[in-house]
Amino acid sequence: MKAIFPGSFDPVTLGHVEIIRRGAAMAGELLVAVLVNPDKQGLFTPQKRVELLKDACGDLPGVSFMIYNGLLADLARETGVRLVIRGVRTSADLDAESAMARANARLLPGLETALLPASPQASDISSSLVRQIASLGGDVSPFLPPGAARALNEMYRQKKASK
Ligand code: PNS
């Protein structure tokens, strides 16, 4: 079976890598889709996010990557995939993810979402938290794959230098 793991991945964290690993093992084939939010100016370009994803888990069997502009339900319709995988860390995540899953199923009847509980090690990691830590000069290496940590540190070094 093929599944989609959609997200912003700005940048990929060790929490995402865990879900990619488990999702691919569970589904057999996993399409990791960087969904572009037109209302949100991301830190990394979608292309760079895919590059960092590939660097972190491009060697996992059955895993592929893409960028998509639009609704997740439309991506599922276009690819014929009917299973979405998302990770949940907290009860707040569970509420938000359940609402998203219901909306997606309304948009495309038959589109299922499987929610994977994050492991304790990954439960406190979020891209927004690591962006903040990096912007204030903190060490993000416990939270990110090495390539993403380097790219994030470099991004904030450049931002600081250009101020
Ligand atoms: O990594 P994130 O930011 O938690 O991912 C959220 C994402 C990208 C999965 C969600 O915002 C999404 O699906 N966006 C695509 C647009 C869409 O389909 N919106 C309706 C979802 S109910």
mmCIF file of C-alpha atoms and ligand atoms in Angstrom:
data_model
loop_
_atom_site.group_PDB
_atom_site.id
_atom_site.type_symbol
_atom_site.label_atom_id
_atom_site.label_comp_id
_atom_site.label_asym_id
_atom_site.label_seq_id
_atom_site.Cartn_x
_atom_site.Cartn_y
_atom_site.Cartn_z
ATOM 1 C CA MET A 1 0.000 0.000 0.000
ATOM 2 C CA LYS A 2 1.164 3.552 -0.655
ATOM 3 C CA ALA A 3 0.726 6.394 1.835
ATOM 4 C CA ILE A 4 1.393 10.128 1.810
ATOM 5 C CA PHE A 5 3.146 11.903 4.674
ATOM 6 C CA PRO A 6 2.363 15.592 4.101
ATOM 7 C CA GLY A 7 3.940 18.459 5.994
ATOM 8 C CA SER A 8 5.766 21.750 5.930
ATOM 9 C CA PHE A 9 9.143 20.220 6.884
ATOM 10 C CA ASP A 10 10.657 23.676 7.491
ATOM 11 C CA PRO A 11 13.069 22.064 8.271
ATOM 12 C CA VAL A 12 12.820 18.284 8.686
ATOM 13 C CA THR A 13 13.300 17.250 12.348
ATOM 14 C CA LEU A 14 14.230 13.964 13.993
ATOM 15 C CA GLY A 15 10.516 13.675 14.824
ATOM 16 C CA HIS A 16 9.672 13.717 11.108
ATOM 17 C CA VAL A 17 12.429 11.186 10.367
ATOM 18 C CA GLU A 18 10.929 8.848 12.943
ATOM 19 C CA ILE A 19 7.461 9.087 11.361
ATOM 20 C CA ILE A 20 8.932 8.609 7.872
ATOM 21 C CA ARG A 21 10.765 5.485 9.024
ATOM 22 C CA ARG A 22 7.705 4.017 10.785
ATOM 23 C CA GLY A 23 5.246 5.128 8.098
ATOM 24 C CA ALA A 24 7.330 3.550 5.324
ATOM 25 C CA ALA A 25 7.687 0.303 7.282
ATOM 26 C CA MET A 26 3.949 0.248 7.891
ATOM 27 C CA ALA A 27 2.688 1.210 4.434
ATOM 28 C CA GLY A 28 5.489 -0.248 2.294
ATOM 29 C CA GLU A 29 5.684 2.896 0.139
ATOM 30 C CA LEU A 30 5.661 6.445 1.464
ATOM 31 C CA LEU A 31 5.421 9.654 -0.519
ATOM 32 C CA VAL A 32 6.760 12.506 1.598
ATOM 33 C CA ALA A 33 5.079 15.649 0.276
ATOM 34 C CA VAL A 34 6.243 19.172 1.075
ATOM 35 C CA LEU A 35 2.992 21.115 0.896
ATOM 36 C CA VAL A 36 3.392 24.772 0.060
ATOM 37 C CA ASN A 37 1.300 27.135 2.169
ATOM 38 C CA PRO A 38 0.763 30.288 0.093
ATOM 39 C CA ASP A 39 -0.152 32.276 3.250
ATOM 40 C CA LYS A 40 3.047 31.408 5.091
ATOM 41 C CA GLN A 41 6.485 32.679 4.139
ATOM 42 C CA GLY A 42 8.664 29.711 5.054
ATOM 43 C CA LEU A 43 12.257 29.857 6.201
ATOM 44 C CA PHE A 44 13.615 27.410 3.611
ATOM 45 C CA THR A 45 12.413 27.148 0.017
ATOM 46 C CA PRO A 46 10.374 24.026 -0.759
ATOM 47 C CA GLN A 47 13.306 22.809 -2.904
ATOM 48 C CA LYS A 48 15.742 23.162 0.002
ATOM 49 C CA ARG A 49 13.285 21.345 2.310
ATOM 50 C CA VAL A 50 13.211 18.390 -0.088
ATOM 51 C CA GLU A 51 17.021 18.457 -0.299
ATOM 52 C CA LEU A 52 17.264 18.305 3.515
ATOM 53 C CA LEU A 53 14.651 15.517 3.636
ATOM 54 C CA LYS A 54 16.599 13.492 1.056
ATOM 55 C CA ASP A 55 19.813 14.060 2.974
ATOM 56 C CA ALA A 56 18.152 12.798 6.182
ATOM 57 C CA CYS A 57 16.216 9.812 4.878
ATOM 58 C CA GLY A 58 16.657 9.479 1.110
ATOM 59 C CA ASP A 59 18.223 6.055 1.617
ATOM 60 C CA LEU A 60 15.130 4.511 3.232
ATOM 61 C CA PRO A 61 13.541 1.889 0.972
ATOM 62 C CA GLY A 62 10.159 2.790 -0.505
ATOM 63 C CA VAL A 63 10.406 6.503 0.357
ATOM 64 C CA SER A 64 10.006 9.231 -2.287
ATOM 65 C CA PHE A 65 9.717 13.006 -2.063
ATOM 66 C CA MET A 66 7.820 15.758 -3.839
ATOM 67 C CA ILE A 67 6.639 19.356 -3.613
ATOM 68 C CA TYR A 68 2.929 20.069 -4.023
ATOM 69 C CA ASN A 69 1.078 23.370 -4.321
ATOM 70 C CA GLY A 70 -2.523 22.828 -3.296
ATOM 71 C CA LEU A 71 -4.864 20.764 -1.200
ATOM 72 C CA LEU A 72 -3.741 17.470 0.267
ATOM 73 C CA ALA A 73 -7.037 15.945 -0.904
ATOM 74 C CA ASP A 74 -6.190 16.966 -4.489
ATOM 75 C CA LEU A 75 -2.731 15.412 -4.212
ATOM 76 C CA ALA A 76 -4.366 12.185 -2.993
ATOM 77 C CA ARG A 77 -6.857 12.324 -5.871
ATOM 78 C CA GLU A 78 -4.119 12.925 -8.453
ATOM 79 C CA THR A 79 -1.837 10.162 -7.162
ATOM 80 C CA GLY A 80 -4.582 7.658 -6.345
ATOM 81 C CA VAL A 81 -3.230 7.321 -2.789
ATOM 82 C CA ARG A 82 -5.938 6.904 -0.144
ATOM 83 C CA LEU A 83 -3.890 6.807 3.053
ATOM 84 C CA VAL A 84 -2.362 9.792 4.845
ATOM 85 C CA ILE A 85 0.069 9.369 7.719
ATOM 86 C CA ARG A 86 0.667 12.045 10.357
ATOM 87 C CA GLY A 87 2.467 12.039 13.689
ATOM 88 C CA VAL A 88 0.866 13.211 16.939
ATOM 89 C CA ARG A 89 2.862 14.452 19.918
ATOM 90 C CA THR A 90 0.284 15.922 22.282
ATOM 91 C CA SER A 91 -3.461 15.971 22.917
ATOM 92 C CA ALA A 92 -3.551 19.360 21.160
ATOM 93 C CA ASP A 93 -1.992 17.682 18.119
ATOM 94 C CA LEU A 94 -4.597 14.934 18.323
ATOM 95 C CA ASP A 95 -7.457 17.465 18.215
ATOM 96 C CA ALA A 96 -5.934 19.396 15.326
ATOM 97 C CA GLU A 97 -5.011 16.269 13.358
ATOM 98 C CA SER A 98 -8.448 14.725 13.876
ATOM 99 C CA ALA A 99 -10.114 17.878 12.525
ATOM 100 C CA MET A 100 -7.770 17.859 9.526
ATOM 101 C CA ALA A 101 -8.421 14.169 8.898
ATOM 102 C CA ARG A 102 -12.193 14.741 8.962
ATOM 103 C CA ALA A 103 -11.919 17.733 6.610
ATOM 104 C CA ASN A 104 -9.766 15.731 4.196
ATOM 105 C CA ALA A 105 -12.241 12.845 4.244
ATOM 106 C CA ARG A 106 -15.037 15.311 3.454
ATOM 107 C CA LEU A 107 -13.027 16.670 0.527
ATOM 108 C CA LEU A 108 -12.192 13.199 -0.743
ATOM 109 C CA PRO A 109 -14.457 10.436 0.568
ATOM 110 C CA GLY A 110 -12.404 7.326 1.298
ATOM 111 C CA LEU A 111 -9.265 9.263 2.177
ATOM 112 C CA GLU A 112 -8.104 7.782 5.492
ATOM 113 C CA THR A 113 -5.630 9.287 7.936
ATOM 114 C CA ALA A 114 -3.530 7.106 10.246
ATOM 115 C CA LEU A 115 -2.126 8.954 13.260
ATOM 116 C CA LEU A 116 1.122 7.635 14.713
ATOM 117 C CA PRO A 117 1.936 8.616 18.298
ATOM 118 C CA ALA A 118 5.399 10.157 18.520
ATOM 119 C CA SER A 119 7.947 8.345 20.668
ATOM 120 C CA PRO A 120 8.856 10.035 23.992
ATOM 121 C CA GLN A 121 12.180 11.198 22.477
ATOM 122 C CA ALA A 122 10.370 12.928 19.603
ATOM 123 C CA SER A 123 7.406 14.287 21.537
ATOM 124 C CA ASP A 124 8.896 17.706 22.258
ATOM 125 C CA ILE A 125 10.390 18.431 18.863
ATOM 126 C CA SER A 126 8.803 20.886 16.463
ATOM 127 C CA SER A 127 10.201 22.828 13.522
ATOM 128 C CA SER A 128 8.995 26.117 15.033
ATOM 129 C CA LEU A 129 10.758 25.378 18.317
ATOM 130 C CA VAL A 130 14.042 24.544 16.606
ATOM 131 C CA ARG A 131 13.807 27.648 14.408
ATOM 132 C CA GLN A 132 13.475 29.745 17.553
ATOM 133 C CA ILE A 133 16.350 27.964 19.304
ATOM 134 C CA ALA A 134 18.588 28.464 16.257
ATOM 135 C CA SER A 135 17.603 32.116 15.846
ATOM 136 C CA LEU A 136 18.742 32.769 19.429
ATOM 137 C CA GLY A 137 22.042 30.965 18.927
ATOM 138 C CA GLY A 138 21.121 27.695 20.688
ATOM 139 C CA ASP A 139 22.275 24.198 19.765
ATOM 140 C CA VAL A 140 19.716 22.435 17.589
ATOM 141 C CA SER A 141 21.728 19.257 17.008
ATOM 142 C CA PRO A 142 19.672 17.180 19.514
ATOM 143 C CA PHE A 143 16.530 17.852 17.459
ATOM 144 C CA LEU A 144 17.592 17.766 13.815
ATOM 145 C CA PRO A 145 19.337 15.475 11.348
ATOM 146 C CA PRO A 146 22.935 16.764 10.918
ATOM 147 C CA GLY A 147 22.343 18.291 7.446
ATOM 148 C CA ALA A 148 19.281 20.225 8.615
ATOM 149 C CA ALA A 149 21.113 21.461 11.739
ATOM 150 C CA ARG A 150 23.984 22.755 9.568
ATOM 151 C CA ALA A 151 21.583 24.439 7.128
ATOM 152 C CA LEU A 152 19.597 26.089 9.930
ATOM 153 C CA ASN A 153 22.708 27.408 11.701
ATOM 154 C CA GLU A 154 24.032 28.709 8.381
ATOM 155 C CA MET A 155 20.707 30.407 7.585
ATOM 156 C CA TYR A 156 20.718 32.346 10.869
ATOM 157 C CA ARG A 157 24.452 33.152 10.569
ATOM 158 C CA GLN A 158 23.705 34.745 7.200
ATOM 159 C CA LYS A 159 20.650 36.586 8.522
ATOM 160 C CA LYS A 160 22.715 37.992 11.400
ATOM 161 C CA ALA A 161 25.599 38.981 9.105
ATOM 162 C CA SER A 162 23.263 40.851 6.733
ATOM 163 C CA LYS A 163 21.664 42.931 9.537
HETATM 164 O O1 PNS B 1 4.013 20.212 9.049
HETATM 165 P P1 PNS B 1 2.697 20.906 9.240
HETATM 166 O O2 PNS B 1 2.850 22.405 9.090
HETATM 167 O O3 PNS B 1 1.998 20.510 10.505
HETATM 168 O O4 PNS B 1 1.751 20.395 8.014
HETATM 169 C C1 PNS B 1 0.443 20.866 7.828
HETATM 170 C C2 PNS B 1 -0.048 20.446 6.426
HETATM 171 C C3 PNS B 1 0.913 20.966 5.377
HETATM 172 C C4 PNS B 1 -0.125 18.932 6.350
HETATM 173 C C5 PNS B 1 -1.474 21.042 6.228
HETATM 174 O O5 PNS B 1 -1.437 22.419 6.453
HETATM 175 C C6 PNS B 1 -2.013 20.758 4.826
HETATM 176 O O6 PNS B 1 -2.470 19.676 4.550
HETATM 177 N N1 PNS B 1 -1.895 21.765 3.940
HETATM 178 C C7 PNS B 1 -2.310 21.647 2.547
HETATM 179 C C8 PNS B 1 -3.584 22.416 2.275
HETATM 180 C C9 PNS B 1 -4.769 21.595 2.703
HETATM 181 O O7 PNS B 1 -5.063 20.525 2.180
HETATM 182 N N2 PNS B 1 -5.493 22.132 3.692
HETATM 183 C C10 PNS B 1 -6.645 21.499 4.246
HETATM 184 C C11 PNS B 1 -6.264 20.460 5.284
HETATM 185 S S1 PNS B 1 -7.677 20.069 6.208
#
